[in-house]
mmCIF file of C-alpha atoms and ligand atoms in Angstrom:
data_model
loop_
_atom_site.group_PDB
_atom_site.id
_atom_site.type_symbol
_atom_site.label_atom_id
_atom_site.label_comp_id
_atom_site.label_asym_id
_atom_site.label_seq_id
_atom_site.Cartn_x
_atom_site.Cartn_y
_atom_site.Cartn_z
ATOM 1 C CA UNK A 115 -0.051 0.053 0.100
ATOM 2 C CA UNK A 116 1.046 3.571 -0.383
ATOM 3 C CA UNK A 117 2.616 4.946 2.789
ATOM 4 C CA UNK A 118 -0.245 6.528 4.729
ATOM 5 C CA UNK A 119 -3.168 5.791 2.020
ATOM 6 C CA UNK A 120 -5.865 3.424 1.869
ATOM 7 C CA UNK A 121 -5.732 0.487 0.067
ATOM 8 C CA UNK A 122 -7.112 1.376 -3.609
ATOM 9 C CA UNK A 123 -7.831 -2.562 -4.347
ATOM 10 C CA UNK A 124 -10.128 -2.245 -1.450
ATOM 11 C CA UNK A 125 -12.183 0.234 -3.617
ATOM 12 C CA UNK A 126 -11.709 -2.124 -6.655
ATOM 13 C CA UNK A 127 -12.982 -5.126 -4.837
ATOM 14 C CA UNK A 128 -15.986 -3.292 -3.531
ATOM 15 C CA UNK A 129 -16.895 -1.919 -7.026
ATOM 16 C CA UNK A 130 -17.062 -5.687 -8.093
ATOM 17 C CA UNK A 131 -19.378 -6.400 -5.524
ATOM 18 C CA UNK A 132 -21.666 -3.297 -6.192
ATOM 19 C CA UNK A 133 -21.518 -4.055 -10.079
ATOM 20 C CA UNK A 134 -22.562 -7.668 -9.369
ATOM 21 C CA UNK A 135 -25.657 -6.365 -7.498
ATOM 22 C CA UNK A 136 -26.459 -4.081 -10.582
ATOM 23 C CA UNK A 137 -25.796 -6.272 -13.330
ATOM 24 C CA UNK A 138 -26.164 -9.767 -12.051
ATOM 25 C CA UNK A 139 -28.819 -8.851 -9.417
ATOM 26 C CA UNK A 140 -26.375 -10.491 -6.567
ATOM 27 C CA UNK A 141 -27.311 -13.943 -7.745
ATOM 28 C CA UNK A 142 -24.000 -15.185 -6.399
ATOM 29 C CA UNK A 143 -23.463 -12.866 -3.571
ATOM 30 C CA UNK A 144 -26.475 -10.527 -2.255
ATOM 31 C CA UNK A 145 -25.446 -7.373 -0.582
ATOM 32 C CA UNK A 146 -27.828 -4.572 -0.288
ATOM 33 C CA UNK A 147 -25.089 -2.294 0.943
ATOM 34 C CA UNK A 148 -22.752 -2.778 -1.538
ATOM 35 C CA UNK A 149 -23.975 0.136 -3.779
ATOM 36 C CA UNK A 150 -24.527 2.604 -0.811
ATOM 37 C CA UNK A 151 -21.168 2.239 0.515
ATOM 38 C CA UNK A 152 -19.581 3.425 -2.591
ATOM 39 C CA UNK A 153 -21.650 6.488 -2.968
ATOM 40 C CA UNK A 154 -21.300 6.367 -6.524
ATOM 41 C CA UNK A 155 -23.788 6.614 -9.663
ATOM 42 C CA UNK A 156 -24.908 3.317 -10.174
ATOM 43 C CA UNK A 157 -25.284 3.887 -14.198
ATOM 44 C CA UNK A 158 -21.621 5.069 -14.265
ATOM 45 C CA UNK A 159 -20.688 1.624 -12.403
ATOM 46 C CA UNK A 160 -22.348 -0.137 -14.785
ATOM 47 C CA UNK A 161 -21.377 1.612 -17.669
ATOM 48 C CA UNK A 162 -17.888 1.231 -16.827
ATOM 49 C CA UNK A 163 -18.248 -2.470 -16.155
ATOM 50 C CA UNK A 164 -19.993 -3.008 -19.367
ATOM 51 C CA UNK A 165 -17.129 -1.036 -21.331
ATOM 52 C CA UNK A 166 -14.538 -3.635 -19.564
ATOM 53 C CA UNK A 167 -15.936 -7.171 -20.002
ATOM 54 C CA UNK A 168 -12.621 -8.648 -19.230
ATOM 55 C CA UNK A 169 -13.172 -7.872 -15.737
ATOM 56 C CA UNK A 170 -16.078 -10.083 -15.351
ATOM 57 C CA UNK A 171 -14.177 -13.500 -14.058
ATOM 58 C CA UNK A 172 -12.600 -11.348 -11.367
ATOM 59 C CA UNK A 173 -15.973 -10.078 -10.275
ATOM 60 C CA UNK A 174 -17.523 -13.625 -10.163
ATOM 61 C CA UNK A 175 -14.513 -14.966 -8.138
ATOM 62 C CA UNK A 176 -15.045 -11.812 -5.617
ATOM 63 C CA UNK A 177 -18.629 -12.516 -5.263
ATOM 64 C CA UNK A 178 -18.000 -16.470 -4.904
ATOM 65 C CA UNK A 179 -15.415 -16.022 -2.372
ATOM 66 C CA UNK A 180 -17.920 -13.546 -0.339
ATOM 67 C CA UNK A 181 -20.631 -16.035 -0.824
ATOM 68 C CA UNK A 182 -18.864 -18.893 0.551
ATOM 69 C CA UNK A 183 -17.487 -16.734 3.547
ATOM 70 C CA UNK A 184 -20.812 -15.459 4.582
ATOM 71 C CA UNK A 185 -22.582 -18.778 4.092
ATOM 72 C CA UNK A 186 -19.458 -20.451 6.629
ATOM 73 C CA UNK A 187 -20.207 -17.381 9.022
ATOM 74 C CA UNK A 188 -24.126 -18.350 9.184
ATOM 75 C CA UNK A 189 -23.347 -21.779 9.734
ATOM 76 C CA UNK A 190 -20.680 -20.936 12.531
ATOM 77 C CA UNK A 191 -23.512 -18.471 14.103
ATOM 78 C CA UNK A 192 -26.201 -21.262 13.909
ATOM 79 C CA UNK A 193 -23.553 -23.601 15.859
ATOM 80 C CA UNK A 194 -23.506 -21.002 18.391
ATOM 81 C CA UNK A 195 -19.983 -19.326 17.381
ATOM 82 C CA UNK A 196 -20.244 -15.522 18.742
ATOM 83 C CA UNK A 197 -17.113 -14.189 17.537
ATOM 84 C CA UNK A 198 -16.550 -12.876 13.940
ATOM 85 C CA UNK A 199 -13.223 -11.547 13.001
ATOM 86 C CA UNK A 200 -12.739 -9.766 9.315
ATOM 87 C CA UNK A 201 -9.198 -9.541 8.558
ATOM 88 C CA UNK A 202 -8.202 -6.743 5.745
ATOM 89 C CA UNK A 203 -11.933 -5.633 5.903
ATOM 90 C CA UNK A 204 -11.720 -3.051 3.154
ATOM 91 C CA UNK A 205 -15.421 -1.974 2.333
ATOM 92 C CA UNK A 206 -16.911 -5.089 3.409
ATOM 93 C CA UNK A 207 -20.433 -4.688 4.651
ATOM 94 C CA UNK A 208 -21.454 -7.670 6.692
ATOM 95 C CA UNK A 209 -21.043 -6.154 10.104
ATOM 96 C CA UNK A 210 -23.590 -3.407 9.261
ATOM 97 C CA UNK A 211 -26.425 -6.110 8.020
ATOM 98 C CA UNK A 212 -25.675 -8.743 10.300
ATOM 99 C CA UNK A 213 -28.889 -10.273 11.392
ATOM 100 C CA UNK A 214 -27.549 -11.777 14.612
ATOM 101 C CA UNK A 215 -27.200 -8.371 16.617
ATOM 102 C CA UNK A 216 -25.320 -8.752 19.942
ATOM 103 C CA UNK A 217 -24.999 -12.572 19.480
ATOM 104 C CA UNK A 218 -21.901 -12.282 17.306
ATOM 105 C CA UNK A 219 -19.391 -9.686 18.009
ATOM 106 C CA UNK A 220 -17.781 -8.447 14.974
ATOM 107 C CA UNK A 221 -14.182 -7.337 14.720
ATOM 108 C CA UNK A 222 -12.998 -5.621 11.623
ATOM 109 C CA UNK A 223 -9.467 -5.428 11.437
ATOM 110 C CA UNK A 224 -7.419 -3.491 8.616
ATOM 111 C CA UNK A 225 -4.796 -1.323 7.888
ATOM 112 C CA UNK A 226 -5.371 2.060 9.788
ATOM 113 C CA UNK A 227 -5.135 4.190 6.639
ATOM 114 C CA UNK A 228 -7.941 1.798 4.952
ATOM 115 C CA UNK A 229 -9.988 2.012 8.218
ATOM 116 C CA UNK A 230 -9.887 5.544 8.706
ATOM 117 C CA UNK A 231 -11.186 5.716 5.043
ATOM 118 C CA UNK A 232 -13.838 3.423 5.423
ATOM 119 C CA UNK A 233 -15.119 5.134 8.424
ATOM 120 C CA UNK A 234 -15.491 8.333 6.517
ATOM 121 C CA UNK A 235 -17.226 6.580 3.739
ATOM 122 C CA UNK A 236 -19.602 4.629 6.206
ATOM 123 C CA UNK A 237 -20.474 8.466 7.658
ATOM 124 C CA UNK A 238 -20.791 9.710 4.159
ATOM 125 C CA UNK A 239 -23.378 7.245 3.316
ATOM 126 C CA UNK A 240 -25.217 7.330 6.665
ATOM 127 C CA UNK A 241 -24.491 3.960 7.443
ATOM 128 C CA UNK A 242 -24.815 3.535 11.237
ATOM 129 C CA UNK A 243 -21.910 1.722 13.185
ATOM 130 C CA UNK A 244 -23.653 -1.119 14.878
ATOM 131 C CA UNK A 245 -23.239 -1.786 18.530
ATOM 132 C CA UNK A 246 -21.853 -5.213 17.875
ATOM 133 C CA UNK A 247 -19.021 -3.901 15.686
ATOM 134 C CA UNK A 248 -15.324 -3.202 16.969
ATOM 135 C CA UNK A 249 -12.629 -1.639 14.794
ATOM 136 C CA UNK A 250 -9.105 -2.959 15.074
ATOM 137 C CA UNK A 251 -6.420 -1.181 13.426
ATOM 138 C CA UNK A 252 -3.392 -3.564 12.517
ATOM 139 C CA UNK A 253 -0.789 -3.539 10.137
ATOM 140 C CA UNK A 254 -0.106 -7.305 9.446
ATOM 141 C CA UNK A 255 3.607 -6.732 8.307
ATOM 142 C CA UNK A 256 4.573 -4.926 11.658
ATOM 143 C CA UNK A 257 2.052 -5.540 14.322
ATOM 144 C CA UNK A 258 1.016 -8.373 16.360
ATOM 145 C CA UNK A 259 -2.973 -9.190 15.644
ATOM 146 C CA UNK A 260 -3.490 -11.330 18.969
ATOM 147 C CA UNK A 261 -2.453 -8.293 20.928
ATOM 148 C CA UNK A 262 -4.588 -5.961 18.845
ATOM 149 C CA UNK A 263 -7.428 -8.251 19.192
ATOM 150 C CA UNK A 264 -7.319 -8.954 22.983
ATOM 151 C CA UNK A 265 -7.226 -5.215 23.538
ATOM 152 C CA UNK A 266 -10.224 -4.926 21.540
ATOM 153 C CA UNK A 267 -12.404 -7.569 23.609
ATOM 154 C CA UNK A 268 -11.595 -10.581 21.594
ATOM 155 C CA UNK A 269 -11.598 -13.828 23.801
ATOM 156 C CA UNK A 270 -9.353 -16.251 22.583
ATOM 157 C CA UNK A 271 -11.053 -19.237 24.784
ATOM 158 C CA UNK A 272 -14.035 -18.867 22.841
ATOM 159 C CA UNK A 273 -14.556 -20.208 19.491
ATOM 160 C CA UNK A 274 -14.338 -17.658 16.549
ATOM 161 C CA UNK A 275 -14.729 -17.485 12.679
ATOM 162 C CA UNK A 276 -12.183 -15.500 10.606
ATOM 163 C CA UNK A 277 -12.635 -14.115 7.368
ATOM 164 C CA UNK A 278 -9.788 -12.936 5.096
ATOM 165 C CA UNK A 279 -10.784 -12.128 1.683
ATOM 166 C CA UNK A 280 -8.359 -10.625 -1.003
ATOM 167 C CA UNK A 281 -5.532 -10.187 1.184
ATOM 168 C CA UNK A 282 -2.986 -12.884 1.269
ATOM 169 C CA UNK A 283 -1.858 -12.096 -2.193
ATOM 170 C CA UNK A 284 -0.203 -8.661 -0.686
ATOM 171 C CA UNK A 285 1.323 -10.088 2.078
ATOM 172 C CA UNK A 286 4.624 -11.871 2.782
ATOM 173 C CA UNK A 287 4.712 -15.440 3.825
ATOM 174 C CA UNK A 288 5.962 -14.410 7.071
ATOM 175 C CA UNK A 289 2.744 -12.169 7.981
ATOM 176 C CA UNK A 290 0.607 -14.785 6.372
ATOM 177 C CA UNK A 291 1.826 -17.657 8.365
ATOM 178 C CA UNK A 292 2.042 -15.703 11.620
ATOM 179 C CA UNK A 293 -1.598 -15.079 11.226
ATOM 180 C CA UNK A 294 -2.608 -18.638 10.178
ATOM 181 C CA UNK A 295 -0.517 -20.041 12.914
ATOM 182 C CA UNK A 296 -2.191 -17.628 15.282
ATOM 183 C CA UNK A 297 -5.658 -18.532 14.162
ATOM 184 C CA UNK A 298 -4.855 -22.250 14.223
ATOM 185 C CA UNK A 299 -3.600 -22.061 17.860
ATOM 186 C CA UNK A 300 -6.441 -20.308 19.365
ATOM 187 C CA UNK A 301 -7.558 -22.156 22.446
ATOM 188 C CA UNK A 302 -11.335 -21.814 21.858
ATOM 189 C CA UNK A 303 -10.866 -23.284 18.240
ATOM 190 C CA UNK A 304 -11.356 -21.422 15.233
ATOM 191 C CA UNK A 305 -12.057 -21.523 11.390
ATOM 192 C CA UNK A 306 -10.770 -19.331 8.688
ATOM 193 C CA UNK A 307 -12.235 -18.473 5.191
ATOM 194 C CA UNK A 308 -9.388 -16.876 2.757
ATOM 195 C CA UNK A 309 -8.291 -16.837 -0.820
ATOM 196 C CA UNK A 310 -5.169 -17.156 -2.926
ATOM 197 C CA UNK A 311 -3.876 -17.874 -6.360
ATOM 198 C CA UNK A 312 -1.752 -20.548 -8.013
ATOM 199 C CA UNK A 313 1.719 -19.444 -9.089
ATOM 200 C CA UNK A 314 1.886 -17.605 -12.132
ATOM 201 C CA UNK A 315 3.982 -20.080 -13.818
ATOM 202 C CA UNK A 316 1.215 -23.061 -13.390
ATOM 203 C CA UNK A 317 -1.359 -20.771 -15.360
ATOM 204 C CA UNK A 318 -2.400 -21.941 -18.701
ATOM 205 C CA UNK A 319 -0.478 -19.881 -21.397
ATOM 206 C CA UNK A 320 -3.926 -18.183 -22.641
ATOM 207 C CA UNK A 321 -4.492 -16.777 -19.251
ATOM 208 C CA UNK A 322 -0.883 -15.442 -18.677
ATOM 209 C CA UNK A 323 -1.609 -11.903 -20.245
ATOM 210 C CA UNK A 324 -4.469 -11.325 -18.500
ATOM 211 C CA UNK A 325 -2.765 -12.012 -15.078
ATOM 212 C CA UNK A 326 0.294 -10.055 -16.243
ATOM 213 C CA UNK A 327 -1.677 -7.342 -16.895
ATOM 214 C CA UNK A 328 -3.834 -7.247 -13.660
ATOM 215 C CA UNK A 329 -0.493 -7.975 -11.587
ATOM 216 C CA UNK A 330 1.086 -4.960 -13.038
ATOM 217 C CA UNK A 331 -2.132 -2.649 -12.384
ATOM 218 C CA UNK A 332 -2.256 -3.767 -8.773
ATOM 219 C CA UNK A 333 1.482 -3.046 -8.555
ATOM 220 C CA UNK A 334 0.884 0.360 -9.979
ATOM 221 C CA UNK A 335 -1.241 0.907 -7.112
ATOM 222 C CA UNK A 336 1.350 0.140 -4.601
ATOM 223 C CA UNK A 337 -0.168 -3.208 -3.699
ATOM 224 C CA UNK A 338 1.712 -5.770 -5.592
ATOM 225 C CA UNK A 339 0.701 -9.394 -5.386
ATOM 226 C CA UNK A 340 3.660 -11.128 -3.770
ATOM 227 C CA UNK A 341 2.301 -14.611 -2.509
ATOM 228 C CA UNK A 342 1.071 -17.371 -4.581
ATOM 229 C CA UNK A 343 0.518 -20.735 -3.504
ATOM 230 C CA UNK A 344 0.543 -24.507 -4.829
ATOM 231 C CA UNK A 345 -2.596 -26.306 -3.322
ATOM 232 C CA UNK A 346 -0.752 -29.204 -2.174
ATOM 233 C CA UNK A 347 1.938 -27.544 -0.283
ATOM 234 C CA UNK A 348 -0.430 -24.865 1.092
ATOM 235 C CA UNK A 349 -2.498 -27.976 2.556
ATOM 236 C CA UNK A 350 0.596 -29.535 4.063
ATOM 237 C CA UNK A 351 1.540 -26.215 5.721
ATOM 238 C CA UNK A 352 -1.887 -25.671 7.144
ATOM 239 C CA UNK A 353 -1.985 -29.070 8.830
ATOM 240 C CA UNK A 354 1.509 -28.318 10.211
ATOM 241 C CA UNK A 355 -0.062 -25.276 11.572
ATOM 242 C CA UNK A 356 -2.663 -27.335 13.302
ATOM 243 C CA UNK A 357 -5.585 -26.985 11.068
ATOM 244 C CA UNK A 358 -7.250 -30.402 10.683
ATOM 245 C CA UNK A 359 -10.460 -29.777 8.412
ATOM 246 C CA UNK A 360 -9.321 -28.031 5.084
ATOM 247 C CA UNK A 361 -11.511 -27.538 2.034
ATOM 248 C CA UNK A 362 -9.727 -25.896 -1.136
ATOM 249 C CA UNK A 363 -12.315 -24.755 -3.753
ATOM 250 C CA UNK A 364 -10.300 -24.124 -6.812
ATOM 251 C CA UNK A 365 -11.771 -22.368 -10.329
ATOM 252 C CA UNK A 366 -13.170 -25.640 -11.552
ATOM 253 C CA UNK A 367 -14.847 -26.146 -7.978
ATOM 254 C CA UNK A 368 -15.962 -22.412 -8.177
ATOM 255 C CA UNK A 369 -17.255 -22.889 -11.612
ATOM 256 C CA UNK A 370 -19.308 -25.907 -10.989
ATOM 257 C CA UNK A 371 -20.977 -24.305 -7.773
ATOM 258 C CA UNK A 372 -21.602 -21.029 -8.989
ATOM 259 C CA UNK A 373 -20.670 -19.966 -12.567
ATOM 260 C CA UNK A 374 -17.809 -20.777 -14.709
ATOM 261 C CA UNK A 375 -15.013 -17.988 -14.370
ATOM 262 C CA UNK A 376 -14.043 -18.088 -17.831
ATOM 263 C CA UNK A 377 -14.190 -20.142 -21.030
ATOM 264 C CA UNK A 378 -13.327 -23.847 -20.396
ATOM 265 C CA UNK A 379 -9.653 -24.054 -21.464
ATOM 266 C CA UNK A 380 -8.937 -21.230 -18.586
ATOM 267 C CA UNK A 381 -10.553 -23.046 -15.652
ATOM 268 C CA UNK A 382 -7.861 -25.274 -14.050
ATOM 269 C CA UNK A 383 -5.713 -22.507 -12.372
ATOM 270 C CA UNK A 384 -6.614 -19.276 -10.888
ATOM 271 C CA UNK A 385 -8.067 -18.061 -7.616
ATOM 272 C CA UNK A 386 -8.848 -20.461 -4.733
ATOM 273 C CA UNK A 387 -10.930 -20.209 -1.843
ATOM 274 C CA UNK A 388 -9.773 -22.275 1.372
ATOM 275 C CA UNK A 389 -11.988 -23.154 4.551
ATOM 276 C CA UNK A 390 -9.732 -24.463 7.544
ATOM 277 C CA UNK A 391 -10.762 -25.237 10.833
HETATM 278 C C1 SAM B 126 -8.113 -6.061 -2.065
HETATM 279 S S1 SAM B 126 -8.411 -5.415 -0.488
HETATM 280 C C2 SAM B 126 -9.651 -6.633 0.042
HETATM 281 C C3 SAM B 126 -10.677 -6.116 0.983
HETATM 282 C C4 SAM B 126 -11.981 -6.837 1.505
HETATM 283 N N1 SAM B 126 -11.507 -8.042 2.170
HETATM 284 C C5 SAM B 126 -12.531 -7.194 0.238
HETATM 285 O O1 SAM B 126 -12.736 -8.361 0.064
HETATM 286 O O2 SAM B 126 -13.209 -6.433 -0.275
HETATM 287 C C6 SAM B 126 -6.932 -5.943 0.647
HETATM 288 C C7 SAM B 126 -7.210 -5.531 1.891
HETATM 289 O O3 SAM B 126 -6.263 -5.700 2.600
HETATM 290 C C8 SAM B 126 -5.791 -4.716 3.487
HETATM 291 N N2 SAM B 126 -4.012 -4.773 3.881
HETATM 292 C C9 SAM B 126 -3.104 -4.899 2.902
HETATM 293 N N3 SAM B 126 -1.920 -5.095 3.435
HETATM 294 C C10 SAM B 126 -2.113 -5.086 4.714
HETATM 295 C C11 SAM B 126 -1.452 -4.895 6.199
HETATM 296 N N4 SAM B 126 -0.196 -4.886 5.911
HETATM 297 N N5 SAM B 126 -2.177 -4.739 7.040
HETATM 298 C C12 SAM B 126 -3.128 -4.775 7.573
HETATM 299 N N6 SAM B 126 -4.204 -4.650 6.305
HETATM 300 C C13 SAM B 126 -3.750 -4.840 5.081
HETATM 301 C C14 SAM B 126 -5.933 -3.452 2.547
HETATM 302 O O4 SAM B 126 -6.274 -2.319 3.748
HETATM 303 C C15 SAM B 126 -7.279 -3.655 2.240
HETATM 304 O O5 SAM B 126 -8.353 -3.497 3.132
#
């Protein structure tokens, strides 16, 4: 991220979610606050998306990862889990439309600059801050998540669910595994939903130009993709952290469950969504 500035990719991800409501009517992931939090002209959002049809696979991936995460949160809540931690929350809106009220305390963790920008946007969009929400400002690269969460009231002895979407590719492996090891080691037990991408060398040749263009774009925003994973090695590393239930949904699984994320030849590598407990 650019020093002292909010995440630009957080705005991009939120724009994909808003456009998904406007063009696909939220058929993968429904979020009635996705458009209001942007405070943008819906017609302009649609016109821009339609002028760039190459963005569709990313939009569907972002909708799919959010749907998987929010389904996991609903299942956890139904099982009595009362703590949700949204890591690198960006403009995620689930805290503001949570149907669970005080039964689930939600911790929104983000880089201080992004969090300050989000709070200004919430105020501008007149979206109230619910009583069950706690803001926790953390830089994953330099600060200890455990300390910040505890200071905000998080109870490590009670079961929790963590959602970490669109963040892992931007972090160093040290920061990624510090967080995953912490979640796996929580004494109350925990589940995490996060996403990652296959290493570029594994992507089909036909996809590489798109990947390289996207990677160059995010790097130009000061948010380069620096961490990729191979599914088998990541699963092994997660087991070493202490996770025992690991579900990794790759592009083909996501395409079967939701909507193909591109033409058939391009569906074997790309983004994955992991649920690990
Ligand atoms: C692509 S956005 C994703 C936001 C949100 N999870 C979503 O899906 O819309 C990346 C997020 O990671 C956060 N982030 C990136 N590097 C970070 C760091 N070192 N510490 C804390 N947050 C970081 C950014 O502030 C931003 O909110």
